[in-house]
Amino acid sequence: DPLQLDGYESLESIGSGSYGLIRKVKRKEDGKILARKEIDYRKMSTKEKEQLVSEVNILKDLKHPNIVEFLERVIDRENCFIYILMEYCEGGDLASVIRRHKELLVHIGEEFIWSIMTQLVLALHECHCGMVINPDTKQATPRLILHRDLKPDNVFLDAKKNVKLGDFGLSRSLTNSQRTFAQTYVGTPFYMSPELISDSLYDTKSDIWSLGCVVFEMCALEPPFLADTQEELSAKIKLGRIPMLPPQYSQELNNVVRAMIQVNPRKRPSTGDLLANPRIKIISMQLE
Ligand SMILES: CN(C)CCCNS(=O)(=O)c1cccc(Nc2nc(OCC3CCCCC3)c3[nH]cnc3n2)c1
């Protein structure tokens, strides 16, 4: 009900993402700045409304230091609006960080890249391998959430440069029935994995492919596969050949990027495999 909205002062818009506008708001009781996604569901089909409900349900119990925190949702039935209140990441998105470095012709430092990668692996590990414990029955069920749209525009930084994976607008938590059916792909073509282009079955390894593309782009300051047409892009992605990273990056970083951008999903490391990587292990221990 709108009353709960009175507790917030509207500030400027941040941008418009999947489903709606995202605005900065200030909570009146303590002055805390939050991000509010404002969705007009009047024109939504039943299926879209179901997807929206499932996104909110995914976010509601996905609490992790490297995932944008969901605080609450407010439904304004009078005006057919749903408001999703989330933590505000004042460091902006990774796409802006990459763009700034590209404009200044300055490469992103390798330690910063390992730190971003580690935090994204931890966020994906929670999505792919995390468990939801039922408070009453203490029953643990696997989340198996696929982000499905991992890209620099959906990775945010907070004031302390902690990485926050955001915008689960297109994510899916696979129930058993969905697991068998191919997931139709919606998302950014640059980061589309080969299996999506061919038989479009999306699974955890497709998020790993996208993560590889994000890490590649932090190093090279451009995506691994560039083309003028979708057909050309698809052909390059299916070949899966990527240039070496710029020379200042280590062989280890080259190896981990190549491992994630493998055409064959089975050859890509899982989040568990990546967390066993000594370069990732050390930083993730520091983060815990
Ligand atoms: C180039 N433009 C589209 C980007 C303009 C905006 N810059 S920016 O780099 O995202 C930026 C600048 C400063 C603060 C923040 N903080 C922030 N942004 C969110 O979503 C941004 C939104 C995501 C979908 C696409 C549109 C933008 C959050 N969601 C939950 N918490 C959020 N915190 C983001």
Short mmCIF file of C-alpha atoms and ligand atoms in Angstrom, two decimals:
data_model
loop_
_atom_site.label_atom_id
_atom_site.label_comp_id
_atom_site.label_asym_id
_atom_site.label_seq_id
_atom_site.Cartn_x
_atom_site.Cartn_y
_atom_site.Cartn_z
CA ASP A 1 0.00 0.00 0.00
CA PRO A 2 1.26 3.50 -0.80
CA LEU A 3 1.55 4.32 2.92
CA GLN A 4 4.81 2.35 3.06
CA LEU A 5 6.05 4.53 0.18
CA ASP A 6 5.58 7.62 2.32
CA GLY A 7 8.54 6.42 4.33
CA TYR A 8 10.82 7.24 1.38
CA GLU A 9 11.74 10.46 -0.39
CA SER A 10 12.14 10.02 -4.16
CA LEU A 11 15.50 11.16 -5.60
CA GLU A 12 16.89 11.06 -9.13
CA SER A 13 16.49 8.14 -11.52
CA ILE A 14 19.58 5.87 -11.93
CA GLY A 15 18.47 4.22 -15.17
CA SER A 16 15.96 1.77 -16.56
CA GLY A 17 16.68 -1.95 -16.42
CA SER A 18 14.71 -5.16 -16.96
CA TYR A 19 11.04 -4.43 -16.16
CA GLY A 20 11.40 -0.86 -15.03
CA LEU A 21 12.92 2.34 -13.82
CA ILE A 22 15.49 2.28 -11.00
CA ARG A 23 15.53 5.35 -8.75
CA LYS A 24 17.53 6.50 -5.75
CA VAL A 25 15.35 6.99 -2.67
CA LYS A 26 16.10 8.24 0.85
CA ARG A 27 14.55 6.39 3.79
CA LYS A 28 13.03 9.14 6.02
CA GLU A 29 13.55 7.42 9.35
CA ASP A 30 17.34 7.21 9.06
CA GLY A 31 18.29 9.04 5.84
CA LYS A 32 19.69 5.84 4.30
CA ILE A 33 19.96 5.94 0.49
CA LEU A 34 18.41 2.92 -1.28
CA ALA A 35 17.68 1.89 -4.87
CA ARG A 36 14.04 1.32 -5.79
CA LYS A 37 12.97 -0.55 -8.93
CA GLU A 38 9.57 0.78 -10.02
CA ILE A 39 7.57 -1.59 -12.17
CA ASP A 40 4.28 -0.79 -13.86
CA TYR A 41 2.66 -4.21 -14.10
CA ARG A 42 -0.58 -2.95 -15.69
CA LYS A 43 0.54 -3.95 -19.19
CA MET A 44 2.18 -7.21 -18.10
CA SER A 45 1.00 -10.58 -19.32
CA THR A 46 0.22 -13.26 -16.74
CA LYS A 47 3.49 -15.01 -17.63
CA GLU A 48 5.48 -11.78 -17.09
CA LYS A 49 3.76 -11.25 -13.75
CA GLU A 50 4.65 -14.80 -12.75
CA GLN A 51 8.28 -14.16 -13.79
CA LEU A 52 8.28 -10.96 -11.74
CA VAL A 53 6.90 -12.77 -8.70
CA SER A 54 9.55 -15.48 -9.12
CA GLU A 55 12.34 -12.83 -9.39
CA VAL A 56 11.15 -11.23 -6.16
CA ASN A 57 10.97 -14.63 -4.48
CA ILE A 58 14.51 -15.43 -5.71
CA LEU A 59 15.88 -12.13 -4.37
CA LYS A 60 13.96 -12.22 -1.08
CA ASP A 61 15.97 -15.10 0.39
CA LEU A 62 19.23 -14.60 -1.51
CA LYS A 63 21.31 -12.91 1.19
CA HIS A 64 25.03 -12.76 0.34
CA PRO A 65 27.70 -10.02 0.71
CA ASN A 66 28.30 -10.10 -3.05
CA ILE A 67 24.66 -10.01 -4.17
CA VAL A 68 22.67 -6.77 -4.24
CA GLU A 69 20.55 -6.96 -1.10
CA PHE A 70 16.77 -7.08 -1.50
CA LEU A 71 15.12 -5.18 1.36
CA GLU A 72 11.38 -5.21 0.70
CA ARG A 73 8.70 -4.97 -1.91
CA VAL A 74 5.67 -2.70 -1.87
CA ILE A 75 2.64 -3.30 -4.09
CA ASP A 76 0.53 -0.29 -5.06
CA ARG A 77 -2.58 -2.04 -6.38
CA GLU A 78 -4.37 1.24 -7.04
CA ASN A 79 -1.82 2.29 -9.69
CA CYS A 80 -0.67 -1.26 -10.62
CA PHE A 81 2.89 -0.61 -9.49
CA ILE A 82 5.31 -2.87 -7.64
CA TYR A 83 8.33 -1.31 -5.92
CA ILE A 84 11.42 -3.39 -5.15
CA LEU A 85 13.67 -1.78 -2.54
CA MET A 86 17.33 -2.79 -2.72
CA GLU A 87 20.67 -1.64 -1.38
CA TYR A 88 22.14 1.28 -3.35
CA CYS A 89 25.63 0.65 -4.75
CA GLU A 90 27.29 4.03 -4.86
CA GLY A 91 30.34 2.80 -6.79
CA GLY A 92 28.27 2.38 -9.93
CA ASP A 93 28.50 -0.51 -12.39
CA LEU A 94 31.52 -2.36 -13.72
CA ALA A 95 30.63 -1.24 -17.28
CA SER A 96 31.39 2.35 -16.20
CA VAL A 97 34.69 1.28 -14.56
CA ILE A 98 35.77 -0.46 -17.81
CA ARG A 99 34.62 2.50 -19.94
CA ARG A 100 36.57 4.99 -17.79
CA HIS A 101 39.78 2.92 -18.02
CA LYS A 102 39.31 2.59 -21.79
CA GLU A 103 38.84 6.35 -22.20
CA LEU A 104 41.94 7.06 -20.08
CA LEU A 105 43.90 4.32 -21.94
CA VAL A 106 44.77 2.81 -18.55
CA HIS A 107 44.56 -0.93 -17.86
CA ILE A 108 42.78 -2.24 -14.75
CA GLY A 109 45.29 -3.64 -12.22
CA GLU A 110 45.57 -7.44 -12.03
CA GLU A 111 44.98 -7.58 -8.26
CA PHE A 112 41.72 -5.62 -8.68
CA ILE A 113 40.65 -8.03 -11.45
CA TRP A 114 41.33 -11.10 -9.23
CA SER A 115 39.37 -9.41 -6.43
CA ILE A 116 36.35 -8.69 -8.67
CA MET A 117 36.50 -12.21 -10.13
CA THR A 118 36.68 -13.80 -6.68
CA GLN A 119 33.64 -11.90 -5.45
CA LEU A 120 31.65 -12.79 -8.59
CA VAL A 121 32.63 -16.47 -8.18
CA LEU A 122 31.42 -16.31 -4.56
CA ALA A 123 28.13 -14.69 -5.69
CA LEU A 124 27.62 -17.32 -8.43
CA HIS A 125 28.59 -20.11 -5.99
CA GLU A 126 25.74 -18.97 -3.73
CA CYS A 127 23.35 -18.96 -6.71
CA HIS A 128 24.50 -22.27 -8.21
CA CYS A 129 25.36 -24.27 -5.10
CA GLY A 130 23.70 -22.44 -2.24
CA MET A 131 21.02 -24.14 -0.13
CA VAL A 132 17.75 -22.73 1.20
CA ILE A 133 17.03 -24.04 4.71
CA ASN A 134 13.34 -24.22 5.60
CA PRO A 135 13.20 -22.57 9.07
CA ASP A 136 10.52 -24.99 10.33
CA THR A 137 11.45 -28.37 8.87
CA LYS A 138 15.24 -27.52 8.74
CA GLN A 139 14.91 -29.08 5.28
CA ALA A 140 17.71 -27.94 2.93
CA THR A 141 16.87 -27.58 -0.78
CA PRO A 142 19.40 -26.57 -3.47
CA ARG A 143 18.84 -23.08 -4.88
CA LEU A 144 20.18 -23.79 -8.38
CA ILE A 145 19.65 -20.19 -9.42
CA LEU A 146 21.05 -19.24 -12.83
CA HIS A 147 21.72 -15.54 -13.26
CA ARG A 148 21.53 -15.81 -17.08
CA ASP A 149 22.46 -12.20 -17.74
CA LEU A 150 25.90 -11.70 -16.17
CA LYS A 151 27.50 -8.67 -17.79
CA PRO A 152 29.47 -5.60 -16.64
CA ASP A 153 26.22 -3.56 -16.53
CA ASN A 154 24.82 -5.92 -13.89
CA VAL A 155 27.88 -5.89 -11.62
CA PHE A 156 27.95 -3.04 -9.08
CA LEU A 157 30.46 -1.71 -6.55
CA ASP A 158 29.52 -0.39 -3.12
CA ALA A 159 31.31 2.42 -1.27
CA LYS A 160 33.99 -0.04 -0.06
CA LYS A 161 34.61 -1.42 -3.60
CA ASN A 162 32.82 -4.64 -2.66
CA VAL A 163 31.28 -6.29 -5.72
CA LYS A 164 27.52 -6.77 -5.82
CA LEU A 165 25.89 -8.97 -8.49
CA GLY A 166 22.61 -7.32 -9.44
CA ASP A 167 19.54 -7.23 -11.64
CA PHE A 168 18.26 -10.80 -11.37
CA GLY A 169 15.50 -9.70 -13.73
CA LEU A 170 16.17 -12.60 -16.04
CA SER A 171 17.41 -15.13 -13.52
CA ARG A 172 15.75 -18.49 -13.05
CA SER A 173 15.64 -20.91 -10.21
CA LEU A 174 15.26 -24.24 -11.92
CA THR A 175 12.50 -26.46 -10.65
CA ASN A 176 12.87 -30.11 -11.71
CA SER A 177 10.47 -29.72 -14.64
CA GLN A 178 12.29 -26.61 -15.94
CA ARG A 179 15.65 -28.37 -15.60
CA THR A 180 14.77 -30.71 -18.46
CA PHE A 181 13.23 -28.18 -20.81
CA ALA A 182 15.57 -25.88 -22.71
CA GLN A 183 15.48 -22.38 -21.30
CA THR A 184 14.74 -19.86 -24.03
CA TYR A 185 17.54 -17.35 -23.87
CA VAL A 186 16.93 -13.66 -23.24
CA GLY A 187 19.93 -11.44 -22.60
CA THR A 188 22.89 -9.61 -24.05
CA PRO A 189 24.21 -11.20 -27.27
CA PHE A 190 27.89 -10.37 -26.50
CA TYR A 191 27.92 -12.70 -23.51
CA MET A 192 25.77 -15.42 -25.08
CA SER A 193 27.40 -18.84 -24.65
CA PRO A 194 27.80 -21.29 -27.56
CA GLU A 195 25.28 -23.77 -26.12
CA LEU A 196 22.70 -20.99 -26.10
CA ILE A 197 23.29 -20.22 -29.76
CA SER A 198 23.03 -23.86 -30.79
CA ASP A 199 20.55 -25.79 -28.64
CA SER A 200 19.81 -23.05 -26.10
CA LEU A 201 19.98 -25.23 -23.00
CA TYR A 202 21.12 -22.86 -20.27
CA ASP A 203 22.84 -24.14 -17.15
CA THR A 204 25.33 -23.11 -14.49
CA LYS A 205 28.22 -23.42 -16.97
CA SER A 206 26.61 -20.73 -19.14
CA ASP A 207 26.99 -18.27 -16.25
CA ILE A 208 30.66 -19.37 -16.08
CA TRP A 209 31.07 -18.53 -19.79
CA SER A 210 29.62 -15.05 -19.15
CA LEU A 211 31.91 -14.62 -16.13
CA GLY A 212 34.86 -15.46 -18.40
CA CYS A 213 33.68 -12.78 -20.85
CA VAL A 214 33.40 -10.21 -18.03
CA VAL A 215 36.93 -10.98 -16.75
CA PHE A 216 38.31 -10.89 -20.31
CA GLU A 217 36.69 -7.49 -20.82
CA MET A 218 38.20 -6.12 -17.58
CA CYS A 219 41.64 -7.05 -18.96
CA ALA A 220 41.27 -6.17 -22.65
CA LEU A 221 38.79 -3.30 -22.09
CA GLU A 222 36.55 -4.86 -24.76
CA PRO A 223 34.47 -8.06 -24.96
CA PRO A 224 36.21 -11.25 -26.25
CA PHE A 225 33.84 -11.58 -29.22
CA LEU A 226 33.00 -8.50 -31.31
CA ALA A 227 31.11 -8.44 -34.61
CA ASP A 228 28.88 -6.19 -36.62
CA THR A 229 26.09 -8.72 -37.05
CA GLN A 230 24.52 -11.34 -34.76
CA GLU A 231 25.41 -14.03 -37.31
CA GLU A 232 29.08 -13.07 -37.32
CA LEU A 233 29.05 -12.84 -33.52
CA SER A 234 27.43 -16.29 -33.22
CA ALA A 235 30.05 -17.78 -35.57
CA LYS A 236 32.90 -16.30 -33.50
CA ILE A 237 31.34 -17.48 -30.23
CA LYS A 238 30.86 -21.02 -31.55
CA LEU A 239 34.56 -21.07 -32.55
CA GLY A 240 35.44 -19.79 -29.08
CA ARG A 241 38.85 -18.48 -30.12
CA ILE A 242 39.97 -15.49 -28.04
CA PRO A 243 43.08 -13.33 -28.32
CA MET A 244 45.75 -13.43 -25.60
CA LEU A 245 45.20 -10.91 -22.82
CA PRO A 246 47.37 -7.76 -22.93
CA PRO A 247 51.00 -8.70 -22.01
CA GLN A 248 50.98 -7.20 -18.52
CA TYR A 249 48.57 -9.89 -17.29
CA SER A 250 49.89 -13.13 -15.79
CA GLN A 251 49.76 -16.61 -17.35
CA GLU A 252 47.50 -17.66 -14.44
CA LEU A 253 44.94 -14.98 -15.37
CA ASN A 254 45.14 -16.01 -19.03
CA ASN A 255 44.63 -19.65 -18.01
CA VAL A 256 41.57 -19.01 -15.84
CA VAL A 257 39.94 -16.79 -18.51
CA ARG A 258 40.59 -19.46 -21.19
CA ALA A 259 39.18 -22.16 -18.93
CA MET A 260 35.91 -20.26 -18.50
CA ILE A 261 35.56 -19.36 -22.19
CA GLN A 262 35.65 -22.98 -23.42
CA VAL A 263 33.11 -23.89 -26.10
CA ASN A 264 32.39 -27.23 -24.40
CA PRO A 265 30.48 -26.39 -21.17
CA ARG A 266 31.73 -29.58 -19.47
CA LYS A 267 35.31 -28.34 -19.84
CA ARG A 268 34.53 -25.08 -18.02
CA PRO A 269 35.28 -24.98 -14.30
CA SER A 270 32.39 -24.87 -11.84
CA THR A 271 32.35 -22.21 -9.12
CA GLY A 272 33.68 -24.93 -6.78
CA ASP A 273 36.60 -25.63 -9.14
CA LEU A 274 37.36 -21.90 -9.35
CA LEU A 275 37.28 -21.48 -5.56
CA ALA A 276 39.96 -24.22 -5.36
CA ASN A 277 42.27 -22.04 -7.54
CA PRO A 278 45.05 -20.79 -5.23
CA ARG A 279 44.87 -17.23 -6.62
CA ILE A 280 41.15 -17.17 -5.90
CA LYS A 281 41.32 -19.13 -2.64
CA ILE A 282 43.61 -16.61 -0.88
CA ILE A 283 41.50 -13.57 -1.73
CA SER A 284 38.24 -15.36 -0.87
CA MET A 285 39.71 -16.27 2.58
CA GLN A 286 40.57 -12.59 3.07
CA LEU A 287 36.96 -11.67 2.16
CA GLU A 288 35.36 -14.12 4.60
C1 LIG B 1 24.75 3.85 -18.69
N1 LIG B 1 23.50 3.84 -17.90
C2 LIG B 1 22.46 2.97 -18.40
C3 LIG B 1 23.83 3.53 -16.50
C4 LIG B 1 23.30 4.70 -15.70
C5 LIG B 1 23.54 4.44 -14.24
N2 LIG B 1 24.93 4.25 -14.01
S1 LIG B 1 25.36 3.03 -13.10
O1 LIG B 1 26.76 2.81 -13.33
O2 LIG B 1 24.49 1.91 -13.36
C6 LIG B 1 25.19 3.50 -11.44
C7 LIG B 1 25.71 4.72 -11.06
C8 LIG B 1 25.62 5.09 -9.71
C9 LIG B 1 25.04 4.23 -8.78
C10 LIG B 1 24.51 3.01 -9.19
N3 LIG B 1 23.94 2.18 -8.21
C11 LIG B 1 23.02 1.21 -8.37
N4 LIG B 1 22.52 0.98 -9.60
C12 LIG B 1 21.57 0.01 -9.75
O3 LIG B 1 21.03 -0.27 -10.97
C13 LIG B 1 21.48 0.55 -12.07
C14 LIG B 1 20.59 0.24 -13.26
C15 LIG B 1 20.69 -1.23 -13.62
C16 LIG B 1 19.92 -1.53 -14.87
C17 LIG B 1 20.33 -0.62 -16.02
C18 LIG B 1 20.22 0.84 -15.65
C19 LIG B 1 21.02 1.16 -14.40
C20 LIG B 1 21.15 -0.72 -8.64
N5 LIG B 1 20.27 -1.75 -8.47
C21 LIG B 1 20.29 -2.04 -7.14
N6 LIG B 1 21.15 -1.27 -6.50
C22 LIG B 1 21.72 -0.43 -7.40
N7 LIG B 1 22.65 0.54 -7.26
C23 LIG B 1 24.60 2.62 -10.54
#
